[in-house]
PDB file of C-alpha atoms in Angstrom:
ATOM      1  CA  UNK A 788     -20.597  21.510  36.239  1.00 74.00           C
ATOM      2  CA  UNK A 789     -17.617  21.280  33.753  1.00 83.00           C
ATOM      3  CA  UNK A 790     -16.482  18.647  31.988  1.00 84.00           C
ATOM      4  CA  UNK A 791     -13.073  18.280  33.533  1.00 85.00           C
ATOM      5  CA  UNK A 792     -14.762  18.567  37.315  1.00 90.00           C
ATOM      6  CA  UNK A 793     -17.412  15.173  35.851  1.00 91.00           C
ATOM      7  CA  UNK A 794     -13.963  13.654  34.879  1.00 92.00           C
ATOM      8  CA  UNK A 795     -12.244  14.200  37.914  1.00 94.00           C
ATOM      9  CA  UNK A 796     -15.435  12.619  40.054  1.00 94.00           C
ATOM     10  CA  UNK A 797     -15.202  10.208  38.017  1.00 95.00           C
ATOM     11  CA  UNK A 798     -11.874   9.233  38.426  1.00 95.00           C
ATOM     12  CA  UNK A 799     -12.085   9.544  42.339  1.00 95.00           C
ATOM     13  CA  UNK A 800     -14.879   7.125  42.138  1.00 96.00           C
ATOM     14  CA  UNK A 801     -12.262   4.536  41.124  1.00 97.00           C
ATOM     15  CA  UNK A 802      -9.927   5.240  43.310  1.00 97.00           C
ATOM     16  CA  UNK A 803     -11.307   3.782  46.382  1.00 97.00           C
ATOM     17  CA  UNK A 804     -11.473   0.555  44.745  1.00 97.00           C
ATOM     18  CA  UNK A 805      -8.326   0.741  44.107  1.00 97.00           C
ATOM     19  CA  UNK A 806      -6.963   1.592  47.495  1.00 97.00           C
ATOM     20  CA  UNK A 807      -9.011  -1.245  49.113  1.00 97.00           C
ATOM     21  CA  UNK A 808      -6.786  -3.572  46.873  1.00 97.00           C
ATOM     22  CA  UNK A 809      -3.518  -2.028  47.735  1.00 97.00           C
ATOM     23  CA  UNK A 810      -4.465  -2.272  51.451  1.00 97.00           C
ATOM     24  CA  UNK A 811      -5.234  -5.620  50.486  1.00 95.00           C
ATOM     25  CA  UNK A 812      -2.109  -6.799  49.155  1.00 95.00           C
ATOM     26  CA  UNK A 813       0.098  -4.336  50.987  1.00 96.00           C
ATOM     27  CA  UNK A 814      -1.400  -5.627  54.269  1.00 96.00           C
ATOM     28  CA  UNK A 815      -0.627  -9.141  53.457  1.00 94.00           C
ATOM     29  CA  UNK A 816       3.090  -8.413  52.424  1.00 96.00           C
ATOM     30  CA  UNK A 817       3.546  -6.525  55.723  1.00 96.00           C
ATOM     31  CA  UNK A 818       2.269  -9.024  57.681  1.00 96.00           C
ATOM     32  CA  UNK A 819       4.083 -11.706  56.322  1.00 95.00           C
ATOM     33  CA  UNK A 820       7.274  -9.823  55.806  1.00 96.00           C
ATOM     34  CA  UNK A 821       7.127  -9.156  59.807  1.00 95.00           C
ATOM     35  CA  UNK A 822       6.478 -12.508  60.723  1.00 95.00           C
ATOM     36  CA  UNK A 823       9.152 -13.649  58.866  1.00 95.00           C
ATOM     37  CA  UNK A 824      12.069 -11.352  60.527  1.00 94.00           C
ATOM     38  CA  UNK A 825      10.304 -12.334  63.655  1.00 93.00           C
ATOM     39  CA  UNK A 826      10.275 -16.089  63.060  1.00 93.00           C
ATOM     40  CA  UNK A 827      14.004 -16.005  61.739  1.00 92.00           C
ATOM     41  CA  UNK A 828      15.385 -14.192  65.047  1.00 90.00           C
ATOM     42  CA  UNK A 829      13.856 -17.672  66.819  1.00 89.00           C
ATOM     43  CA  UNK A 830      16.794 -19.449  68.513  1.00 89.00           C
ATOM     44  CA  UNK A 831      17.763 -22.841  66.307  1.00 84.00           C
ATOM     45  CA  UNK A 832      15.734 -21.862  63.577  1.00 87.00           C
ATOM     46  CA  UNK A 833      16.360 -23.762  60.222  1.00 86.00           C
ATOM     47  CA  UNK A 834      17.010 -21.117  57.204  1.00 88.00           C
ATOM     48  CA  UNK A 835      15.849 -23.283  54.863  1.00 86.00           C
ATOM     49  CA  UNK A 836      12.311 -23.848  56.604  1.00 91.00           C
ATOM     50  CA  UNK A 837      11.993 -20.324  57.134  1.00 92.00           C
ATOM     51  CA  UNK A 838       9.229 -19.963  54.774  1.00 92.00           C
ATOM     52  CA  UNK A 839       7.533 -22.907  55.252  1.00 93.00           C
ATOM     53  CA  UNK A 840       7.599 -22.273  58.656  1.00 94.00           C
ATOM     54  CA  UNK A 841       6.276 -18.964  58.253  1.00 94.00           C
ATOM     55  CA  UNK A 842       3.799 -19.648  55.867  1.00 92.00           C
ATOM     56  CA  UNK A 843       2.207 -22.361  58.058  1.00 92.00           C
ATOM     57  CA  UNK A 844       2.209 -19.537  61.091  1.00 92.00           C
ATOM     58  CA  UNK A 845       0.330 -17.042  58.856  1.00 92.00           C
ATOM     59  CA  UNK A 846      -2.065 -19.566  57.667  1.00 88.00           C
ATOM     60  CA  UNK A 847      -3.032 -20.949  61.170  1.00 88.00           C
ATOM     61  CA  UNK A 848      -3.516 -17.131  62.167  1.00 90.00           C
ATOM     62  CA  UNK A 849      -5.366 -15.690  58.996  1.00 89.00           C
ATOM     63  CA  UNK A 850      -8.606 -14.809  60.611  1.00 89.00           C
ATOM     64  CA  UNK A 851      -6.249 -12.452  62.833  1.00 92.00           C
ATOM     65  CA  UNK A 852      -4.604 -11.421  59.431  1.00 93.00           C
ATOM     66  CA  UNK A 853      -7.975 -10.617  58.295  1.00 93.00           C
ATOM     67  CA  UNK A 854      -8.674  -8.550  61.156  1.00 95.00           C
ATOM     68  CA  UNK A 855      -5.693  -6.395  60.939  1.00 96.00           C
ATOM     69  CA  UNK A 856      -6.181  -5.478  57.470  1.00 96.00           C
ATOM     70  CA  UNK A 857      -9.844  -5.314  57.788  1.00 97.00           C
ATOM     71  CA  UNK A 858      -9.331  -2.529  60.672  1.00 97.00           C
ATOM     72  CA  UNK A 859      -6.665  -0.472  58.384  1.00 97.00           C
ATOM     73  CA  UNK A 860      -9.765  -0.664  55.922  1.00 98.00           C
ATOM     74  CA  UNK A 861     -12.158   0.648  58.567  1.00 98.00           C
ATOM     75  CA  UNK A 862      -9.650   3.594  59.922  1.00 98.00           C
ATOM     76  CA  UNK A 863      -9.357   4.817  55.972  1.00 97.00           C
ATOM     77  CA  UNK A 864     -12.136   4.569  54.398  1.00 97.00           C
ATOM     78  CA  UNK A 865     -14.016   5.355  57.484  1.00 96.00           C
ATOM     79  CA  UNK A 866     -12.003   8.936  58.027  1.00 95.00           C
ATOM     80  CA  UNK A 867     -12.370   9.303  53.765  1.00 95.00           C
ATOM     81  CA  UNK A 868     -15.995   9.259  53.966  1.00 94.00           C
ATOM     82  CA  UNK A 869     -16.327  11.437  57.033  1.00 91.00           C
ATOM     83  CA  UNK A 870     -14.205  13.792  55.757  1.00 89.00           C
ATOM     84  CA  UNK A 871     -15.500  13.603  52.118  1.00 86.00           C
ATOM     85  CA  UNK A 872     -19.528  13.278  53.046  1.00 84.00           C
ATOM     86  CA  UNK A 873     -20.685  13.006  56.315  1.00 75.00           C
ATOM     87  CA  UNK A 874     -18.966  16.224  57.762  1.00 57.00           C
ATOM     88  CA  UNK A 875     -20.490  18.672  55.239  1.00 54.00           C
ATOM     89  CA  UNK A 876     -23.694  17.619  54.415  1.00 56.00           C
ATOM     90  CA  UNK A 877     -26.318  15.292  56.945  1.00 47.00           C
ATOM     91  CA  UNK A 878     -27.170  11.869  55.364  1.00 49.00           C
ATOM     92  CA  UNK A 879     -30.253  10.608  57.021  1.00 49.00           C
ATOM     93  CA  UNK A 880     -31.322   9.554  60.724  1.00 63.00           C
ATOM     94  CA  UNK A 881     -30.741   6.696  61.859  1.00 70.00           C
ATOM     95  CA  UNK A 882     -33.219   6.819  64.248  1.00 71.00           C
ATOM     96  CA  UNK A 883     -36.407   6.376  61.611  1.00 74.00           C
ATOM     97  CA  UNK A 884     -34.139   3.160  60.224  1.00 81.00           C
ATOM     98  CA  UNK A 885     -34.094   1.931  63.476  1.00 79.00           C
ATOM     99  CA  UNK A 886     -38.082   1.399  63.056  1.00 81.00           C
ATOM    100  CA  UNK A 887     -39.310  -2.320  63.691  1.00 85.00           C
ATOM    101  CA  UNK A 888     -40.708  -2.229  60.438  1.00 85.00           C
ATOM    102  CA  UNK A 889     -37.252  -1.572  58.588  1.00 90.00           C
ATOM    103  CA  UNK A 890     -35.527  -3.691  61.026  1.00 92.00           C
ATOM    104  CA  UNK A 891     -38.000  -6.578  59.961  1.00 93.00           C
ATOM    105  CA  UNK A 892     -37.965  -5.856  56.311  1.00 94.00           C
ATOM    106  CA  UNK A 893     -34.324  -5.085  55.935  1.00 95.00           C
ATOM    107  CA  UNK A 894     -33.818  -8.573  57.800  1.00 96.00           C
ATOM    108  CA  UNK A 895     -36.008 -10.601  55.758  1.00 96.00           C
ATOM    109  CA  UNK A 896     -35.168  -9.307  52.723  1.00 96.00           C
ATOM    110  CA  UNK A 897     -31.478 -10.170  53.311  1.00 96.00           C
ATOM    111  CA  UNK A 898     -32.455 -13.849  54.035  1.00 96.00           C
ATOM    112  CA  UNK A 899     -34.340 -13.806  50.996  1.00 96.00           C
ATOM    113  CA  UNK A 900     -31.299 -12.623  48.986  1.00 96.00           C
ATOM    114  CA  UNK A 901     -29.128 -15.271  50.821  1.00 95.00           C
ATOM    115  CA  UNK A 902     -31.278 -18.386  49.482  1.00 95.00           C
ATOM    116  CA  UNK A 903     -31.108 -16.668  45.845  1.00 95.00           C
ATOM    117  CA  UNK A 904     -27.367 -16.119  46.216  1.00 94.00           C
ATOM    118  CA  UNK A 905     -27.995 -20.096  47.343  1.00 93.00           C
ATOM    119  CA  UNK A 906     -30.095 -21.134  44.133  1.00 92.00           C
ATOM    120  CA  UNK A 907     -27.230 -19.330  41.935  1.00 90.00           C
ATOM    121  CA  UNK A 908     -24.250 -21.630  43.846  1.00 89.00           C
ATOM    122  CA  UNK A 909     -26.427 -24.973  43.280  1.00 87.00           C
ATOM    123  CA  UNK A 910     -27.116 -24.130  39.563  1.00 87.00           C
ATOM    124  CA  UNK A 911     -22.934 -23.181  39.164  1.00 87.00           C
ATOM    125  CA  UNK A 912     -22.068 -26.311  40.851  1.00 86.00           C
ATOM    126  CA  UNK A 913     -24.346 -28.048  38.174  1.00 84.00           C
ATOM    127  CA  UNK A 914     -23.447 -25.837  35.007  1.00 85.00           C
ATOM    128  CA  UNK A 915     -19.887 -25.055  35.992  1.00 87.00           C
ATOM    129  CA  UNK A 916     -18.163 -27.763  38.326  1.00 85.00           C
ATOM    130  CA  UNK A 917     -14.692 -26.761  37.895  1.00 86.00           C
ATOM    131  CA  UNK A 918     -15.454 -22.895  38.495  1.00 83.00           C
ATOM    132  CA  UNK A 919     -17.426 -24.305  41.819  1.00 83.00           C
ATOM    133  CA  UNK A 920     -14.597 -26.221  42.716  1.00 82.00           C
ATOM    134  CA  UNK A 921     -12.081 -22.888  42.201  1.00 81.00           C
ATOM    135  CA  UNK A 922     -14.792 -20.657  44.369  1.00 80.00           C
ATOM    136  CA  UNK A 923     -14.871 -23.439  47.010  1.00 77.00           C
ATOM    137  CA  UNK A 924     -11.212 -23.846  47.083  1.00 77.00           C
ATOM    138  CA  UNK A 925     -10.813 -19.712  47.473  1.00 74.00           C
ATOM    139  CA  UNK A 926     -13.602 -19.908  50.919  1.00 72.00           C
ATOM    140  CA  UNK A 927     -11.971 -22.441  52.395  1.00 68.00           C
ATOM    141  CA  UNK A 928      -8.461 -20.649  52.126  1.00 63.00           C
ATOM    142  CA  UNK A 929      -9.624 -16.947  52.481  1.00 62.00           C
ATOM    143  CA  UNK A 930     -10.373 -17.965  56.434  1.00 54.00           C
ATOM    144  CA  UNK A 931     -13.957 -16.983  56.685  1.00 56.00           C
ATOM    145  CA  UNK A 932     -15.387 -20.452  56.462  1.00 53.00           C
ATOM    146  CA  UNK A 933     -14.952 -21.681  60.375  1.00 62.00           C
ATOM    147  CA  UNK A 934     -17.898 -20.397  62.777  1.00 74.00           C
ATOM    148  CA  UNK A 935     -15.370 -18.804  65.276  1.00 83.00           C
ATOM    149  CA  UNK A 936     -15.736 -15.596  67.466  1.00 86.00           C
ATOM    150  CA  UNK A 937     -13.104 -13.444  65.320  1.00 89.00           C
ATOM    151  CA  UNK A 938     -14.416 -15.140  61.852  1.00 88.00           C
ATOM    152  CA  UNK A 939     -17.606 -13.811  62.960  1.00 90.00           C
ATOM    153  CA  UNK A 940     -16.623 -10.667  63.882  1.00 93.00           C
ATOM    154  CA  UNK A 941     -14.471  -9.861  60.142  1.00 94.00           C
ATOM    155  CA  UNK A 942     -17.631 -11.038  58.271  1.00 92.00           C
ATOM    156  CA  UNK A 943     -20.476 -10.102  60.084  1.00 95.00           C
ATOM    157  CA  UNK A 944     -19.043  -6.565  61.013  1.00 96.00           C
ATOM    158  CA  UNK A 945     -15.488  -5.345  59.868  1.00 97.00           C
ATOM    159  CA  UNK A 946     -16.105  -6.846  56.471  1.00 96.00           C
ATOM    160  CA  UNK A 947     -19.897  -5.354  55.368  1.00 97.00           C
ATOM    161  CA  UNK A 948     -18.900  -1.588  56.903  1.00 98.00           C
ATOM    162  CA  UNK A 949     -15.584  -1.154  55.448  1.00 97.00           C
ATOM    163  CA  UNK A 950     -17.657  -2.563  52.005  1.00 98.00           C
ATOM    164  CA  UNK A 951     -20.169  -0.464  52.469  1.00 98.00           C
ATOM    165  CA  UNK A 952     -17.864   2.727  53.090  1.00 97.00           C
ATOM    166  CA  UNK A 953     -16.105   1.785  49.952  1.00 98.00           C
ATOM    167  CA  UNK A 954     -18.865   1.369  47.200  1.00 98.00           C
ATOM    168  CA  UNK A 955     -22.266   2.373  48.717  1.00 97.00           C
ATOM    169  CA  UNK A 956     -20.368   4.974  50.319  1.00 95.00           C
ATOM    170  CA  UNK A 957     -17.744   6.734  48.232  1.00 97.00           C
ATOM    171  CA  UNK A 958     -17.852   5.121  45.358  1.00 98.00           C
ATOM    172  CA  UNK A 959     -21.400   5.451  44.745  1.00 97.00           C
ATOM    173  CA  UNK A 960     -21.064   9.432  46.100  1.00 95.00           C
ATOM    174  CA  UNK A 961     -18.730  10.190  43.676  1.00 97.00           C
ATOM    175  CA  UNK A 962     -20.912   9.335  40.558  1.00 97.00           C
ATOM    176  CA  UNK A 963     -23.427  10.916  41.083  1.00 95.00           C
ATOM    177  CA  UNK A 964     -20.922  14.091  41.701  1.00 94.00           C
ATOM    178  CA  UNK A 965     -20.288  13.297  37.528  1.00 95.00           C
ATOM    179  CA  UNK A 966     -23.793  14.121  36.619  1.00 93.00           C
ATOM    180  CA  UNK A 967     -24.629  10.330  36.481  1.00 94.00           C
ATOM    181  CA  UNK A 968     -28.540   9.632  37.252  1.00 95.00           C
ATOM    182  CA  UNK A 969     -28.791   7.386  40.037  1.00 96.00           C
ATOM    183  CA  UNK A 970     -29.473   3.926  38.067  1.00 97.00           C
ATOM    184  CA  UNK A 971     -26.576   4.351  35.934  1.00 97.00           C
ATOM    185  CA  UNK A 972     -24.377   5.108  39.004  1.00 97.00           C
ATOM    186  CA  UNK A 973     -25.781   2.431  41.009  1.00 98.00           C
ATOM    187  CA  UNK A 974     -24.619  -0.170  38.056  1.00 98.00           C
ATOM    188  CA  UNK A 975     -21.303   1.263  37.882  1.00 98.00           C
ATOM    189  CA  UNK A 976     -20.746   0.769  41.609  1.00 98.00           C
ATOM    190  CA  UNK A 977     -22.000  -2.594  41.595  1.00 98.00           C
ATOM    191  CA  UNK A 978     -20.140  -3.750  39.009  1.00 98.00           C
ATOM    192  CA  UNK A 979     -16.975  -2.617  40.818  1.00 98.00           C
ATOM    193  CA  UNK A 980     -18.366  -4.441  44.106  1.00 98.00           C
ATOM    194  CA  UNK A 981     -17.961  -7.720  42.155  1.00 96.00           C
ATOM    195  CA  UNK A 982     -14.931  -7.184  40.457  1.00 96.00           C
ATOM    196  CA  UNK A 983     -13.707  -6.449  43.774  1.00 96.00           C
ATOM    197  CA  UNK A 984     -14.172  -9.921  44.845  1.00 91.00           C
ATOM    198  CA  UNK A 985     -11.856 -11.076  42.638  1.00 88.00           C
ATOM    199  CA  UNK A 986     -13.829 -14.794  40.892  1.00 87.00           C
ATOM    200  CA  UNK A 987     -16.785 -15.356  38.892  1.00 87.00           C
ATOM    201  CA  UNK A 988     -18.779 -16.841  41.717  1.00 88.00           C
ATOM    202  CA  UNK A 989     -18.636 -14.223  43.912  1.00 90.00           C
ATOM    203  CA  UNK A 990     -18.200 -11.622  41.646  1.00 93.00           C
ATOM    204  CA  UNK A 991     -21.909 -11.971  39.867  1.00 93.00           C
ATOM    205  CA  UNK A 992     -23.914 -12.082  43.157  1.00 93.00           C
ATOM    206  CA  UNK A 993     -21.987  -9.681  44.487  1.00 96.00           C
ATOM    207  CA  UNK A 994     -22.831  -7.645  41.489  1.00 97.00           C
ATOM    208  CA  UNK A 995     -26.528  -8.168  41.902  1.00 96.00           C
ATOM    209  CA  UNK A 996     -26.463  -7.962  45.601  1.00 96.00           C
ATOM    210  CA  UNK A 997     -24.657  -4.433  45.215  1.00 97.00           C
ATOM    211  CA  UNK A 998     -27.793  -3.645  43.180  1.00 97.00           C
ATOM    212  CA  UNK A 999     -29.906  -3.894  46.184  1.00 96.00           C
ATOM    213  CA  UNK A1000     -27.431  -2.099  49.035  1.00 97.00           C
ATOM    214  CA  UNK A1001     -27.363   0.713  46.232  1.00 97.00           C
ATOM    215  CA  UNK A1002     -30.775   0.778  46.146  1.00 95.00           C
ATOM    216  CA  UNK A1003     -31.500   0.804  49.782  1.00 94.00           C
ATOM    217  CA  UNK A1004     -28.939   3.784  50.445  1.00 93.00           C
ATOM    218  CA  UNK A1005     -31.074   5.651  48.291  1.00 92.00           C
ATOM    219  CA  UNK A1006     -34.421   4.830  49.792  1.00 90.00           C
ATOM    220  CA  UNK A1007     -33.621   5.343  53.239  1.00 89.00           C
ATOM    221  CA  UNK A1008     -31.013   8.412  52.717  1.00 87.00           C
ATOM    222  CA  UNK A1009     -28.403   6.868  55.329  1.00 89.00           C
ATOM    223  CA  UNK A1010     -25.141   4.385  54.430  1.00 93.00           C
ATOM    224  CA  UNK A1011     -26.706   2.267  57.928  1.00 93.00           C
ATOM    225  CA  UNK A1012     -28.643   0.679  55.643  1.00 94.00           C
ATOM    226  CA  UNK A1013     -27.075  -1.391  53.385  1.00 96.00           C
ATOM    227  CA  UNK A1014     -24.811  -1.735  56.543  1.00 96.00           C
ATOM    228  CA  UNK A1015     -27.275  -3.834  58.405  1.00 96.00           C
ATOM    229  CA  UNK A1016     -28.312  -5.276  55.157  1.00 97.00           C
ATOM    230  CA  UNK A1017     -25.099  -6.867  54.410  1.00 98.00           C
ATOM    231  CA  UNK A1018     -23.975  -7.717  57.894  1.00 97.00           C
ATOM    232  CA  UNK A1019     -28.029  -9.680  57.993  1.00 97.00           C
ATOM    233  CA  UNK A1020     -27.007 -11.424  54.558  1.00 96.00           C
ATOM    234  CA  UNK A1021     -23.528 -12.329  56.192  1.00 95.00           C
ATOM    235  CA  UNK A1022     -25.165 -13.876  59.121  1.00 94.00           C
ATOM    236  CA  UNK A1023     -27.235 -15.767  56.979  1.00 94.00           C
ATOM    237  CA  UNK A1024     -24.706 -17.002  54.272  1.00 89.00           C
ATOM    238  CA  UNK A1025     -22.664 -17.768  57.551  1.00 89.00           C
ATOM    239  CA  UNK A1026     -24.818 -19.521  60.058  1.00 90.00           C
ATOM    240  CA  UNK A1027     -28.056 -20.487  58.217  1.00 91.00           C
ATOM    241  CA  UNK A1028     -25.902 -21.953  55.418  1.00 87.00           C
ATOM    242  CA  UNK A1029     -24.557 -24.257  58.305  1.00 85.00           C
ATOM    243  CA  UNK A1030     -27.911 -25.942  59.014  1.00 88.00           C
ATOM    244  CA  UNK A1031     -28.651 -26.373  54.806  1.00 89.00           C
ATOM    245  CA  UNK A1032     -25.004 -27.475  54.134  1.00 83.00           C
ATOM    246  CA  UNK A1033     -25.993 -31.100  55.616  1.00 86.00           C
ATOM    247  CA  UNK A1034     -28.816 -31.572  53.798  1.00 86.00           C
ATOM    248  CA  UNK A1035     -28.948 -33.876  50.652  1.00 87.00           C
ATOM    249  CA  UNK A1036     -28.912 -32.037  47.397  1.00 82.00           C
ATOM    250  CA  UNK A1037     -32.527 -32.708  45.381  1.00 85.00           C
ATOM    251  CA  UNK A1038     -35.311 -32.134  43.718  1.00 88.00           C
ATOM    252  CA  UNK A1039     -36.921 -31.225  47.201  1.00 88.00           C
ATOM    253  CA  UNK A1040     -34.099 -28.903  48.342  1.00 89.00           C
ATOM    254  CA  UNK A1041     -34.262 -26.964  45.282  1.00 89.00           C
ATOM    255  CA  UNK A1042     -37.878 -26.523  45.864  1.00 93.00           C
ATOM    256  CA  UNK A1043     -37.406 -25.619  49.256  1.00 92.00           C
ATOM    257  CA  UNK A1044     -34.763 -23.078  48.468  1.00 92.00           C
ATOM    258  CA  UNK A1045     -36.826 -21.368  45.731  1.00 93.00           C
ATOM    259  CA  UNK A1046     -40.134 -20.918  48.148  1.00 96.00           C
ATOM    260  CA  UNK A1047     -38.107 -19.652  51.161  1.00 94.00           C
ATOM    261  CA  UNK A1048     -36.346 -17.014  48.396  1.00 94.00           C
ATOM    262  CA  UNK A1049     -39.910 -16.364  46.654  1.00 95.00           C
ATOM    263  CA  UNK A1050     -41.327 -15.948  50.490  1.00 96.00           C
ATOM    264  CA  UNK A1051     -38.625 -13.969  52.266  1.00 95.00           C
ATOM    265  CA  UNK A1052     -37.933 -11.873  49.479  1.00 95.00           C
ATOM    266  CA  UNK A1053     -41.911 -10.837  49.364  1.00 95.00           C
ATOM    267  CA  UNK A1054     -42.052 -10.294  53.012  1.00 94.00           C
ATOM    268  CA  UNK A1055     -39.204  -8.296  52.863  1.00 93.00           C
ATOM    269  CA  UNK A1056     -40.221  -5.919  50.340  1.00 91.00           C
ATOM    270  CA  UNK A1057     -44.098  -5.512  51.699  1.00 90.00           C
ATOM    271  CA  UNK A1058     -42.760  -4.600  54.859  1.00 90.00           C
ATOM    272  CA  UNK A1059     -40.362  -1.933  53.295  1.00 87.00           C
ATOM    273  CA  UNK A1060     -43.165  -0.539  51.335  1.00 83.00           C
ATOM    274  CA  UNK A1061     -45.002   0.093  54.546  1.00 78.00           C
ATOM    275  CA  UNK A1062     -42.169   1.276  56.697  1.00 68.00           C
ATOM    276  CA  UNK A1063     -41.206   5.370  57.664  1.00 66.00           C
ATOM    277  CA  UNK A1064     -38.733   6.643  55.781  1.00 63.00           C
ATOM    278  CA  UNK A1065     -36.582   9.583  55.886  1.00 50.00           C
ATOM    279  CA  UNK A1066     -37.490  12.130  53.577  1.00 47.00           C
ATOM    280  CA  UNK A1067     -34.855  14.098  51.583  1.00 46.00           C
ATOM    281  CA  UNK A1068     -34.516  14.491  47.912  1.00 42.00           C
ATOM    282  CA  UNK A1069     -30.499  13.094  47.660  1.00 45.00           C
ATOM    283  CA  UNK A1070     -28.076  11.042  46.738  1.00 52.00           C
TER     284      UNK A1070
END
């Protein structure tokens, strides 16, 4: 391959990134700009409280927001990667995924992941208070905090597959297009998974959990996996983080935390081990 075709993967594994950020911010202008010439044609409506008014109005509906710009993430990413990948060349079965064995692996290992992800929030909030404080701040305003139908739906669904599309899928497609071996690659596009997230927090477990969906693309030949391994780690960061919230932080939670990591984790991976796989020499 020559040089200036490596460059040019190269630079179209940025670019998806990129677009996922301008949808992003785009989105949100549209939305708010539209709301706004909506809210202003009300009958007897103040000019001066406009944007107050509006602002409120977005706020109370960002999950809906959320959706919206999720599904314009979906429809172009989705068609990009169809286009780009799936159309030419077959990327696995998801049949032999569907296996009880990967199901059950794939699942605990997520958990397992999930009370890390935990350990790493309860050491930050100890090592770090006002960057805590900061990441806390952004979950409570970003609209994926309450345990509704359509927060579940953007976080549990639209949220992992559009991610997954983006960096497991294109991004990590297009560097190995450069000549990149597959470790280096898989750093590269899991670095850009947590810059993508835009705070510390966030950014290094999202780094380390991008490790893992990059790795599990590869094992089982098929983007459906890191799929159902982010929407599992989702569900738990969503709804098995509401039964630990409550509980008093100690010694004994700690301890807790770290054996039901060390445990899930290690079921999760001897069932892999053990489970069919697909087997083709790519990605």
């Amino acid at each position: 391959m020559s040089k200036g075709k490596r460059i040019g993967y190269g630079v179209l594994s940025l670019l998806p990134l990129l677009f996922m950020l301008l949808i992003q911010v785009l989105g949100g202008q549209i939305i708010y700009a539209a709301v706004t010439v909506y809210m202003s044609m009300q009958p007897g409506m103040d000019p001066a409280m406009l944007n107050d008014i509006v602002y409120t109005y977005v706020m109370e509906h960002y999950t809906g927001v959320l959706v919206l710009i999720q599904g314009v993430t979906l429809l172009v990413f989705g068609c990009w990667y169809y286009l780009g990948f799936t159309r030419k060349k077959e990327r696995g079965t998801v049949k032999k995924l569907l296996h009880i064995h990967n199901l059950a692996g794939i699942f605990l290992l997520s958990v397992g992941i999930y009370f890390f992800v935990t350990l790493l929030l309860g050491a930050a909030d100890h090592l770090v208070p006002d960057i805590m404080d900061e990441y806390n701040m952004l979950m409570e305003e970003s609209g994926i905090v309450g345990l509704t139908l359509l927060s579940s739906i953007v976080t549990l669904v639209m949220a992992p597959l559009g991610e997954e599309l983006i960096f497991r899928g294109l991004t990590l497609q297009y560097l190995r297009k450069t000549g990149l071996g597959f470790h280096a690659a898989n750093i590269i596009q899991a670095i850009l998974f947590g810059i993508a997230h835009m705070n510390w927090i966030q950014g290094i477990y999202a780094f380390l959990l991008g490790l893992i969906l990059g790795w599990l693309c590869k094992r089982f030949k098929t983007l459906a996996a890191p799929m159902l391994l982010h929407m599992f780690f989702n569900f738990s960061g969503t709804y098995i983080a509401a039964l630990i919230d409550p509980l008093p932080e100690n010694i004994w939670l700690f301890l807790f935390l770290f054996a039901a990591f060390s445990i899930f984790t290690f079921l999760g991976i001897k069932v892999l081990e053990k489970a069919p796989l697909y087997q083709e020499n790519t990605i």
